[in-house]
Amino acid sequence: MSTKEETPVADGDKPQTSSWKDSIYNPRTGEFIGRTAKSWALILLFYLVFYGFLAGMFTLTMWVMLQTLDDNIPTYRDRVASPGLVIRPRSLDIVFNRTDTKQYVQYVQHLENFLQQYNDTVQERNELCMVGEYYEQDDQEEKKVCQFKRSLLRQCSGLSDTTFGYTEGKPCVLVKMNRIIGLKPRGDPYINCTAKRESPLQMQYFPSEGRFDKMYFPYYGKNLHSTYVQPLVAVKLLLTKEDYNNELTVECKIEGSDLRNSDDRDKFLGRVTFRVKVVE
Amino acid sequence: MGYGRSDSYRVATSQDKDGKSSPSKKNKKGKDMDELKKEVPITEHKMSIEECCRKFNTDIVQGLTNAKAAEFLIRDGPNCLTPPPTTPEWIKFCRQLFGGFSILLWTGAILCFLAYAIQAATEDEPAGDNLYLGIVLSVVVVVTGCFSYFQEAKSSKIMESFKNMVPQQALVIREGEKMTINAEEVVAGDLVEVKGGDRIPADLRVVSAHGCKVDNSSLTGESEPQSRSPDCTHDNPLETRNVAFFSTNCVEGTARGIVVCTGDRTVMGRIATLTSGLESGKTPIAKEIEHFIHLITGVAVFLGITFFILAVCLGYTWLEAVIFLIGIIVANVPEGLLATVTVCLTLTAKRMAKKNCLVKNLEAVETLGSTSTICSDKTGTLTQNRMTVAHMWFDNQIHEADTTEDQSGASFDKTSASWAALARVAALCNRAVFKAGQDQLPILKRDTAGDASESALLKCIELSCGSVKQIREKNKKVAEIPFNSTNKYQLSVHETEDPNDNRYLLVMKGAPERILDRCTTIIIQGKEQPMDEEMKESFQNAYMELGGLGERVLGFCHLLMPEDQYPKGFAFDCDDVNFTTESLCFVGLMSMIDPPRAAVPDAVGKCRSAGIKVIMVTGDHPITAKAIAKGVGIISEGNETVEDIASHHTGSRSANSLCSLMFPLLSLSDAKACVIHGTDLKELSQDQMDDILRNHTEIVFARTSPQQKLIIVEGCQRLGAIVAVTGDGVNDSPALKKADIGVAMGISGSDVSKQAADMILLDDNFASIVTGVEEGRLIFDNLKKSIAYTLTSNIPEITPFLLFIIVNIPLPLGTITILCIDLGTDMVPAISLAYEAAESDIMKRQPRNPTRDKLVNERLISIAYGQIGMIQALGGFFSYFVILAENGFLPSILVGIRLNWDDRACNDLEDSYGQQWTYEQRKIVEFTCHTAFFVSIVVVQWADVIVCKTRRNSVFQQGMKNKILIFGLFEETALAAFLSYTPGMDVALRMFPLKPSWWFCAVPYSVLIFVYDEIRKLLIRRNPGGKWLSLSLYNI
């Protein structure tokens, strides 16, 4: 009882006589923010050991988790059931002046770089596969790759026309389908592009009809299938003089297969929409 | 009563002037006190009745005219006390809406809208996320604000129901007609009639009275009813007989008076108005919560600003930096916590109401728990407020009567013939009767008409000898001389029971020494024996002993009158006494006391072991006060008071030494107990007062006026104590207001005192305060647990943002999911901790020291944030990494991926396996991660709530008896499952279904939390008061 009575007094003189400076460093007791150096050191040590242990535990659980993973196939693929479509050049707004090289050199450069891996010299090392059939090699140790030569893209290969039609105002756009391990599209997938306007826009597809051949499926993953190249479809937009200076919205969809192309939320699932505006 | 209230207030003021309190406070207070000190501005008592009538344009017979009355009513307003100024409801509402964390959340919401506005202005298709979040945040603030507001409003409603329970009526004479009107319509000049049992409707100048007595106790503290008459007997209106005061009670008789003051201008009204002006400080829990809010807000603002600057330095755009800022604020603020605290306090308040403690102000729930001093009234609170026969002396021996409320105590030998004689005298020489219609009630609970001592005798005889009514019927009363202060006795003459015996029986009771003087014989074992010196000495000893117990002693004697002198039909003349009142036969003594309530000694004992000092403050005589104090344990057995020691020194044990406290004696510090007389209290300096309060653990203040309570309360508060004060009178209200927690009496308390108090004891029982203290301490402990629990989940909420900004990983936990945790899954478990039983006997430890024992201290933060929170964060991150890895994004490629990940234009992001993802596809994975992180937090919070159940004990010691907590565990799990699996949640909250295995990712961490904390508590139990360990490991 008596000790309790005295404590407020004993306590009392500390907060009253000490300024706020003392609460950071109190020279009388050697306390720094309410603790002595030794106390701080011990707390630091405690937390060091504690966090060390936690780090160890975390590493251990992560290691165990990583052990359960397959090197070649991810555990779940349900979130990528259907592939997305993307275009090259990597821009959804292709705007350029066909007379001004500077404005489209970036697109041309980009396409050129992208097509490096499709160079015929590179692709000739790959297999020639059966057209129209899945190239299944589940039991093979080494997965082979079917060749997709750049030259297949004809006018859009950049070989004959190194500017991919940008100078003539009829730009090429490469449509590619996302790689998904084990994906085998049923039916005959092909790309169909439409311009969102009254009159249809003339387009050319390479390879013909914009088909993705089945021989490029399935994909076996980066690890096993390291030199795999995905098939491409080049679309040459045959713009006319009337189309210049107008913004044109083009939507490309994958059709003729079970691949989804009309998801509400995902505007890139089996389709891609981009805008083209060529200025004269 | 030598100390009117004005005197006492003068003391209070001088005390205050000596005080070292801050000058501004002193000035304000001083002004109030001066106001209180001023003489009551009533002069009508000195006027003649005619003057009075003239002043108010009224007539002594006809009263006011109706027109005049209406005119006065408009001029003066209704005759009721203005309720203390209340904060308008909309201000209260705004306070809830903008107080606490709300400001921070509003800032977040405004930033959200701002971000959306910027996006809307610059982008073609702005993402609705920010707008959505802004709306959600605003809704959260408004909803939690409304919730707290209605909780508060509910508790104040209880109070309002207390007021206006009975609409007061008053009987006035207007235009010569008696009419009953609402007391509020009474105006100055009205002629009012009051009778026994009425409440006086306004301050009255009495013009005629018939045996009128009023009970002024609520105003002046005088417990005896005072008679009223038309004559002015004193200059001081409070002392004079011809003024009756508003809101006091007329006990008996009738009176007629002219209303001189109404409403706030009455004496009672003035005190009430001034009391409501007295400021009462913030409650301890309010201070604690404020401290806590500052702490958390500080952390949030610091982190927010730091990371805002960091984000800008790291090259993020302003918009992104603002969005990070919002995220950090949302993660840092425990949105649901204040609502949780309110609910916890409400639950406790409800529980206390069941135990007869009605809490007016929710925060007072906890204040009672931190109380370190209780200044308690005696009458009614510690005692039963009912005179009861405690001892009898007959056959030369003291017999003890049973004074317990339920008659469970021991009884005495009732076979002696002397007892029969004593009982007969006590029954016959007694004017008290039971009020009608109470036959089914136990005798002690029945209401009686008559004076307190006579009622005590009546009940005592009724209990031990059966119906007093029958005894009285058998012994018809022939004559009677009522008690008066000159005779100091009361006598009556009765026929005897035996119809053949024509003698008359004279019975008499009165002051023992007066009775003894009239006696020549004494009854011993039923036989009359001559009164010798030895007997007289024995009587003297008994009388002294009973008097020393603080009891009111009465002597009884009787005489069977010789038939020859007083034959049947003798005309006894009571005015001119024509019969003998000498040479009577002494029968015995009976002594009465207002006995302590049964539960009080136990409750006082509990207080003592709980480190709470109980100070008794009473207007009673010191001896009685001391006796009761000893009886209930306020002065513990074997402890001697200063006066006891003094009397040993001087050899005298007269009552005088009790009253005149000699100051040199204070140095006798070996005396723990002391009884201080009100008159001495007046002369004490502040230092002396402090000395007394500091050096004595058992203090009784006797003969104090209610105003002196204020001085005592201030003294205790100066010493750093948190003081609870009980009081029932109007004059107690300043003390009630000044105290940290004022406790008013539900039964005997006046309305003004109830208004000033924070808590109302519905049964007026001291023991209820102790249960209140227990609940208050429990809720403090449990609030700590709730807060520890809620704060812990802040770390797994903040860290995702920090890592998101610093190492550029996809965001592991979104703002919406954070809100789901704070306002969804965390709520019920946090509230359930309020139902947690105490770990140990909380009434065995010292009260909390408000300067040291904080609700939220660095140790709690250290454990919640630094230890458990970190484990939780790791658990969350683990499930995050598991989901990403199992979907193809191994941890190794995650660092730095954010730029592409959050780029809407990038729809072929490659994962570790070479697959390519569209924006939406990977966002679904990200939101699945949010869901999994959220579920992981729920899983680790399972362990956390179990861990937070106890602060020292192992869960195995404590058990899982808290059903609400178990319900909470299931509820949060079910809610998490609901949020994850309900169709449509992917659109509404962007939460996605989890694969069953992902629920188990955090389980190892949950187990780790449990094991770690059990070890920590084991260490605490093993090393009580361990030095450095305690600094980082204790959260007490």
PDB file of C-alpha atoms in Angstrom, chain B residues 263-470:
ATOM      1  CA  GLY B 263     -36.574  27.026 -11.592  1.00  0.00           C
ATOM      2  CA  ASP B 264     -32.909  27.938 -11.897  1.00  0.00           C
ATOM      3  CA  ARG B 265     -33.268  30.806  -9.446  1.00  0.00           C
ATOM      4  CA  THR B 266     -33.971  28.430  -6.586  1.00  0.00           C
ATOM      5  CA  VAL B 267     -31.161  27.453  -4.254  1.00  0.00           C
ATOM      6  CA  MET B 268     -31.139  23.996  -5.724  1.00  0.00           C
ATOM      7  CA  GLY B 269     -31.183  25.391  -9.235  1.00  0.00           C
ATOM      8  CA  ARG B 270     -28.196  27.599  -8.563  1.00  0.00           C
ATOM      9  CA  ILE B 271     -26.126  24.702  -7.374  1.00  0.00           C
ATOM     10  CA  ALA B 272     -27.181  22.616 -10.318  1.00  0.00           C
ATOM     11  CA  THR B 273     -26.337  25.361 -12.803  1.00  0.00           C
ATOM     12  CA  LEU B 274     -22.961  26.016 -11.284  1.00  0.00           C
ATOM     13  CA  THR B 275     -22.138  22.356 -11.126  1.00  0.00           C
ATOM     14  CA  SER B 276     -22.811  21.884 -14.756  1.00  0.00           C
ATOM     15  CA  GLY B 277     -20.365  24.702 -15.347  1.00  0.00           C
ATOM     16  CA  LEU B 278     -17.603  22.826 -13.556  1.00  0.00           C
ATOM     17  CA  GLU B 279     -15.440  21.120 -16.061  1.00  0.00           C
ATOM     18  CA  SER B 280     -14.664  17.520 -15.625  1.00  0.00           C
ATOM     19  CA  GLY B 281     -11.518  16.323 -17.275  1.00  0.00           C
ATOM     20  CA  LYS B 282     -11.190  13.676 -19.915  1.00  0.00           C
ATOM     21  CA  THR B 283     -11.657  10.151 -18.756  1.00  0.00           C
ATOM     22  CA  PRO B 284      -8.522   8.035 -18.507  1.00  0.00           C
ATOM     23  CA  ILE B 285      -9.674   5.763 -21.294  1.00  0.00           C
ATOM     24  CA  ALA B 286     -10.361   8.733 -23.538  1.00  0.00           C
ATOM     25  CA  LYS B 287      -6.810   9.901 -22.911  1.00  0.00           C
ATOM     26  CA  GLU B 288      -5.532   6.430 -23.641  1.00  0.00           C
ATOM     27  CA  ILE B 289      -7.421   6.179 -26.887  1.00  0.00           C
ATOM     28  CA  GLU B 290      -6.292   9.628 -27.905  1.00  0.00           C
ATOM     29  CA  HIS B 291      -2.705   8.670 -27.169  1.00  0.00           C
ATOM     30  CA  PHE B 292      -3.159   5.541 -29.210  1.00  0.00           C
ATOM     31  CA  ILE B 293      -4.729   7.382 -32.132  1.00  0.00           C
ATOM     32  CA  HIS B 294      -1.871   9.863 -32.136  1.00  0.00           C
ATOM     33  CA  LEU B 295       0.588   7.011 -32.154  1.00  0.00           C
ATOM     34  CA  ILE B 296      -1.028   5.195 -35.046  1.00  0.00           C
ATOM     35  CA  THR B 297      -1.709   8.370 -36.995  1.00  0.00           C
ATOM     36  CA  GLY B 298       1.898   9.383 -36.470  1.00  0.00           C
ATOM     37  CA  VAL B 299       3.123   6.082 -37.838  1.00  0.00           C
ATOM     38  CA  ALA B 300       0.711   6.258 -40.781  1.00  0.00           C
ATOM     39  CA  VAL B 301       1.637   9.815 -41.714  1.00  0.00           C
ATOM     40  CA  PHE B 302       5.334   9.137 -41.286  1.00  0.00           C
ATOM     41  CA  LEU B 303       5.267   5.987 -43.405  1.00  0.00           C
ATOM     42  CA  GLY B 304       2.951   7.562 -45.947  1.00  0.00           C
ATOM     43  CA  ILE B 305       5.073  10.665 -46.449  1.00  0.00           C
ATOM     44  CA  THR B 306       8.322   8.702 -46.447  1.00  0.00           C
ATOM     45  CA  PHE B 307       7.110   6.343 -49.100  1.00  0.00           C
ATOM     46  CA  PHE B 308       5.522   9.112 -51.074  1.00  0.00           C
ATOM     47  CA  ILE B 309       8.880  10.841 -51.267  1.00  0.00           C
ATOM     48  CA  LEU B 310      10.635   7.553 -51.874  1.00  0.00           C
ATOM     49  CA  ALA B 311       8.216   6.657 -54.655  1.00  0.00           C
ATOM     50  CA  VAL B 312       8.753  10.011 -56.338  1.00  0.00           C
ATOM     51  CA  CYS B 313      12.521   9.560 -56.011  1.00  0.00           C
ATOM     52  CA  LEU B 314      12.296   6.059 -57.451  1.00  0.00           C
ATOM     53  CA  GLY B 315      10.777   7.537 -60.539  1.00  0.00           C
ATOM     54  CA  TYR B 316       7.128   6.750 -60.049  1.00  0.00           C
ATOM     55  CA  THR B 317       4.685   9.297 -61.308  1.00  0.00           C
ATOM     56  CA  TRP B 318       2.928  11.617 -58.902  1.00  0.00           C
ATOM     57  CA  LEU B 319      -0.278   9.774 -59.471  1.00  0.00           C
ATOM     58  CA  GLU B 320       1.250   6.437 -58.593  1.00  0.00           C
ATOM     59  CA  ALA B 321       2.900   7.946 -55.520  1.00  0.00           C
ATOM     60  CA  VAL B 322      -0.473   9.280 -54.394  1.00  0.00           C
ATOM     61  CA  ILE B 323      -2.032   5.866 -54.856  1.00  0.00           C
ATOM     62  CA  PHE B 324       0.742   4.332 -52.747  1.00  0.00           C
ATOM     63  CA  LEU B 325       0.065   6.963 -50.104  1.00  0.00           C
ATOM     64  CA  ILE B 326      -3.588   5.973 -50.025  1.00  0.00           C
ATOM     65  CA  GLY B 327      -2.656   2.325 -49.735  1.00  0.00           C
ATOM     66  CA  ILE B 328      -0.319   2.960 -46.834  1.00  0.00           C
ATOM     67  CA  ILE B 329      -2.889   5.056 -45.014  1.00  0.00           C
ATOM     68  CA  VAL B 330      -5.595   2.435 -45.471  1.00  0.00           C
ATOM     69  CA  ALA B 331      -3.247  -0.321 -44.371  1.00  0.00           C
ATOM     70  CA  ASN B 332      -2.072   1.596 -41.340  1.00  0.00           C
ATOM     71  CA  VAL B 333      -5.373   2.662 -39.936  1.00  0.00           C
ATOM     72  CA  PRO B 334      -7.219  -0.032 -38.028  1.00  0.00           C
ATOM     73  CA  GLU B 335     -10.561   1.079 -39.424  1.00  0.00           C
ATOM     74  CA  GLY B 336     -12.653  -1.199 -37.284  1.00  0.00           C
ATOM     75  CA  LEU B 337     -10.832  -0.654 -34.035  1.00  0.00           C
ATOM     76  CA  LEU B 338     -12.696   2.326 -32.645  1.00  0.00           C
ATOM     77  CA  ALA B 339     -15.987   0.620 -33.345  1.00  0.00           C
ATOM     78  CA  THR B 340     -14.631  -2.452 -31.594  1.00  0.00           C
ATOM     79  CA  VAL B 341     -13.677  -0.398 -28.569  1.00  0.00           C
ATOM     80  CA  THR B 342     -17.124   1.171 -28.488  1.00  0.00           C
ATOM     81  CA  VAL B 343     -18.786  -2.216 -28.712  1.00  0.00           C
ATOM     82  CA  CYS B 344     -16.560  -3.642 -25.987  1.00  0.00           C
ATOM     83  CA  LEU B 345     -17.369  -0.734 -23.688  1.00  0.00           C
ATOM     84  CA  THR B 346     -21.067  -1.032 -24.474  1.00  0.00           C
ATOM     85  CA  LEU B 347     -21.028  -4.723 -23.676  1.00  0.00           C
ATOM     86  CA  THR B 348     -19.374  -4.023 -20.358  1.00  0.00           C
ATOM     87  CA  ALA B 349     -21.770  -1.200 -19.639  1.00  0.00           C
ATOM     88  CA  LYS B 350     -24.646  -3.587 -20.222  1.00  0.00           C
ATOM     89  CA  ARG B 351     -23.064  -6.183 -18.000  1.00  0.00           C
ATOM     90  CA  MET B 352     -22.567  -3.567 -15.308  1.00  0.00           C
ATOM     91  CA  ALA B 353     -26.150  -2.396 -15.616  1.00  0.00           C
ATOM     92  CA  LYS B 354     -27.184  -5.951 -14.802  1.00  0.00           C
ATOM     93  CA  LYS B 355     -25.066  -5.682 -11.684  1.00  0.00           C
ATOM     94  CA  ASN B 356     -26.810  -2.461 -10.715  1.00  0.00           C
ATOM     95  CA  CYS B 357     -24.191  -0.062 -12.017  1.00  0.00           C
ATOM     96  CA  LEU B 358     -25.782   2.144 -14.613  1.00  0.00           C
ATOM     97  CA  VAL B 359     -23.085   3.853 -16.615  1.00  0.00           C
ATOM     98  CA  LYS B 360     -24.052   7.162 -18.144  1.00  0.00           C
ATOM     99  CA  ASN B 361     -20.883   7.745 -20.041  1.00  0.00           C
ATOM    100  CA  LEU B 362     -19.418   4.720 -21.805  1.00  0.00           C
ATOM    101  CA  GLU B 363     -15.877   5.708 -21.024  1.00  0.00           C
ATOM    102  CA  ALA B 364     -16.634   5.743 -17.323  1.00  0.00           C
ATOM    103  CA  VAL B 365     -16.751   1.966 -17.530  1.00  0.00           C
ATOM    104  CA  GLU B 366     -13.008   1.855 -17.587  1.00  0.00           C
ATOM    105  CA  THR B 367     -12.462   4.824 -15.271  1.00  0.00           C
ATOM    106  CA  LEU B 368     -13.986   2.809 -12.492  1.00  0.00           C
ATOM    107  CA  GLY B 369     -11.438   0.106 -13.193  1.00  0.00           C
ATOM    108  CA  SER B 370      -8.500   2.437 -12.756  1.00  0.00           C
ATOM    109  CA  THR B 371      -9.907   3.963  -9.600  1.00  0.00           C
ATOM    110  CA  SER B 372      -7.380   4.028  -6.808  1.00  0.00           C
ATOM    111  CA  THR B 373      -9.411   5.835  -4.167  1.00  0.00           C
ATOM    112  CA  ILE B 374     -13.069   5.608  -3.359  1.00  0.00           C
ATOM    113  CA  CYS B 375     -14.622   8.287  -1.209  1.00  0.00           C
ATOM    114  CA  SER B 376     -17.800   6.708  -0.019  1.00  0.00           C
ATOM    115  CA  ASP B 377     -20.796   7.949   1.832  1.00  0.00           C
ATOM    116  CA  LYS B 378     -21.773   6.047   4.881  1.00  0.00           C
ATOM    117  CA  THR B 379     -25.493   6.202   5.128  1.00  0.00           C
ATOM    118  CA  GLY B 380     -27.251   4.019   2.650  1.00  0.00           C
ATOM    119  CA  THR B 381     -24.134   3.129   0.744  1.00  0.00           C
ATOM    120  CA  LEU B 382     -22.134   1.339   3.369  1.00  0.00           C
ATOM    121  CA  THR B 383     -25.050   0.882   5.701  1.00  0.00           C
ATOM    122  CA  GLN B 384     -28.576  -0.309   5.243  1.00  0.00           C
ATOM    123  CA  ASN B 385     -29.973   3.171   5.937  1.00  0.00           C
ATOM    124  CA  ARG B 386     -32.283   1.671   8.501  1.00  0.00           C
ATOM    125  CA  MET B 387     -31.905   1.983  12.236  1.00  0.00           C
ATOM    126  CA  THR B 388     -31.785  -1.485  13.679  1.00  0.00           C
ATOM    127  CA  VAL B 389     -31.530  -2.688  17.223  1.00  0.00           C
ATOM    128  CA  ALA B 390     -28.016  -3.960  17.612  1.00  0.00           C
ATOM    129  CA  HIS B 391     -27.603  -4.637  21.326  1.00  0.00           C
ATOM    130  CA  MET B 392     -29.647  -4.979  24.475  1.00  0.00           C
ATOM    131  CA  TRP B 393     -28.633  -4.901  28.026  1.00  0.00           C
ATOM    132  CA  PHE B 394     -30.724  -6.767  30.526  1.00  0.00           C
ATOM    133  CA  ASP B 395     -30.027  -9.229  33.298  1.00  0.00           C
ATOM    134  CA  ASN B 396     -26.777  -7.338  33.738  1.00  0.00           C
ATOM    135  CA  GLN B 397     -25.518  -8.631  30.448  1.00  0.00           C
ATOM    136  CA  ILE B 398     -25.137  -7.294  26.900  1.00  0.00           C
ATOM    137  CA  HIS B 399     -27.032  -9.301  24.310  1.00  0.00           C
ATOM    138  CA  GLU B 400     -26.404  -8.996  20.660  1.00  0.00           C
ATOM    139  CA  ALA B 401     -29.311  -8.693  18.253  1.00  0.00           C
ATOM    140  CA  ASP B 402     -29.222  -9.804  14.700  1.00  0.00           C
ATOM    141  CA  THR B 403     -28.586  -6.832  12.429  1.00  0.00           C
ATOM    142  CA  THR B 404     -28.117  -8.594   9.130  1.00  0.00           C
ATOM    143  CA  GLU B 405     -30.489  -7.797   6.310  1.00  0.00           C
ATOM    144  CA  ASP B 406     -31.696 -11.350   5.905  1.00  0.00           C
ATOM    145  CA  GLN B 407     -31.760 -12.295   9.595  1.00  0.00           C
ATOM    146  CA  SER B 408     -29.069 -14.882   9.129  1.00  0.00           C
ATOM    147  CA  GLY B 409     -27.089 -13.793  12.156  1.00  0.00           C
ATOM    148  CA  ALA B 410     -27.041 -15.290  15.605  1.00  0.00           C
ATOM    149  CA  SER B 411     -29.851 -14.631  18.007  1.00  0.00           C
ATOM    150  CA  PHE B 412     -29.868 -14.181  21.737  1.00  0.00           C
ATOM    151  CA  ASP B 413     -31.605 -15.931  24.573  1.00  0.00           C
ATOM    152  CA  LYS B 414     -35.247 -14.885  24.481  1.00  0.00           C
ATOM    153  CA  THR B 415     -36.453 -16.953  27.369  1.00  0.00           C
ATOM    154  CA  SER B 416     -35.535 -14.557  30.123  1.00  0.00           C
ATOM    155  CA  ALA B 417     -38.461 -12.876  31.850  1.00  0.00           C
ATOM    156  CA  SER B 418     -36.504  -9.625  31.786  1.00  0.00           C
ATOM    157  CA  TRP B 419     -36.510  -9.773  27.997  1.00  0.00           C
ATOM    158  CA  ALA B 420     -40.277 -10.236  28.011  1.00  0.00           C
ATOM    159  CA  ALA B 421     -40.609  -7.131  30.143  1.00  0.00           C
ATOM    160  CA  LEU B 422     -38.181  -5.155  28.001  1.00  0.00           C
ATOM    161  CA  ALA B 423     -39.988  -6.196  24.842  1.00  0.00           C
ATOM    162  CA  ARG B 424     -43.311  -5.164  26.312  1.00  0.00           C
ATOM    163  CA  VAL B 425     -42.005  -1.731  27.220  1.00  0.00           C
ATOM    164  CA  ALA B 426     -40.424  -1.294  23.832  1.00  0.00           C
ATOM    165  CA  ALA B 427     -43.624  -2.329  22.098  1.00  0.00           C
ATOM    166  CA  LEU B 428     -45.949  -0.184  24.125  1.00  0.00           C
ATOM    167  CA  CYS B 429     -43.898   2.940  24.615  1.00  0.00           C
ATOM    168  CA  ASN B 430     -43.651   3.342  20.892  1.00  0.00           C
ATOM    169  CA  ARG B 431     -45.682   5.325  18.407  1.00  0.00           C
ATOM    170  CA  ALA B 432     -44.317   3.780  15.252  1.00  0.00           C
ATOM    171  CA  VAL B 433     -46.656   1.584  13.198  1.00  0.00           C
ATOM    172  CA  PHE B 434     -46.297  -0.387  10.033  1.00  0.00           C
ATOM    173  CA  LYS B 435     -47.900   1.163   7.050  1.00  0.00           C
ATOM    174  CA  ALA B 436     -50.836  -0.793   5.778  1.00  0.00           C
ATOM    175  CA  GLY B 437     -50.788  -3.451   3.095  1.00  0.00           C
ATOM    176  CA  GLN B 438     -47.318  -4.870   3.590  1.00  0.00           C
ATOM    177  CA  ASP B 439     -48.160  -8.171   5.255  1.00  0.00           C
ATOM    178  CA  GLN B 440     -46.478 -10.223   2.598  1.00  0.00           C
ATOM    179  CA  LEU B 441     -43.178  -8.329   2.895  1.00  0.00           C
ATOM    180  CA  PRO B 442     -40.468  -9.471   5.292  1.00  0.00           C
ATOM    181  CA  ILE B 443     -40.635  -7.423   8.465  1.00  0.00           C
ATOM    182  CA  LEU B 444     -37.376  -5.610   7.882  1.00  0.00           C
ATOM    183  CA  LYS B 445     -38.442  -4.448   4.443  1.00  0.00           C
ATOM    184  CA  ARG B 446     -41.741  -2.959   5.576  1.00  0.00           C
ATOM    185  CA  ASP B 447     -42.267   0.739   5.632  1.00  0.00           C
ATOM    186  CA  THR B 448     -43.129   2.335   8.909  1.00  0.00           C
ATOM    187  CA  ALA B 449     -44.627   5.580   9.986  1.00  0.00           C
ATOM    188  CA  GLY B 450     -42.657   7.083  12.802  1.00  0.00           C
ATOM    189  CA  ASP B 451     -39.249   8.070  13.882  1.00  0.00           C
ATOM    190  CA  ALA B 452     -36.219   5.963  12.990  1.00  0.00           C
ATOM    191  CA  SER B 453     -35.414   4.633  16.475  1.00  0.00           C
ATOM    192  CA  GLU B 454     -39.023   3.737  17.219  1.00  0.00           C
ATOM    193  CA  SER B 455     -39.286   1.947  13.915  1.00  0.00           C
ATOM    194  CA  ALA B 456     -36.149   0.008  14.784  1.00  0.00           C
ATOM    195  CA  LEU B 457     -37.694  -1.020  18.094  1.00  0.00           C
ATOM    196  CA  LEU B 458     -40.956  -1.886  16.413  1.00  0.00           C
ATOM    197  CA  LYS B 459     -39.257  -4.160  13.916  1.00  0.00           C
ATOM    198  CA  CYS B 460     -37.077  -5.735  16.542  1.00  0.00           C
ATOM    199  CA  ILE B 461     -40.042  -6.618  18.727  1.00  0.00           C
ATOM    200  CA  GLU B 462     -42.136  -7.711  15.777  1.00  0.00           C
ATOM    201  CA  LEU B 463     -39.337 -10.044  14.795  1.00  0.00           C
ATOM    202  CA  SER B 464     -38.700 -11.593  18.158  1.00  0.00           C
ATOM    203  CA  CYS B 465     -42.102 -11.485  19.893  1.00  0.00           C
ATOM    204  CA  GLY B 466     -44.644 -11.471  17.109  1.00  0.00           C
ATOM    205  CA  SER B 467     -47.307  -8.937  16.338  1.00  0.00           C
ATOM    206  CA  VAL B 468     -46.813  -5.655  18.150  1.00  0.00           C
ATOM    207  CA  LYS B 469     -50.290  -4.669  17.090  1.00  0.00           C
ATOM    208  CA  GLN B 470     -51.753  -7.454  19.187  1.00  0.00           C
TER     209      GLN B 470
END
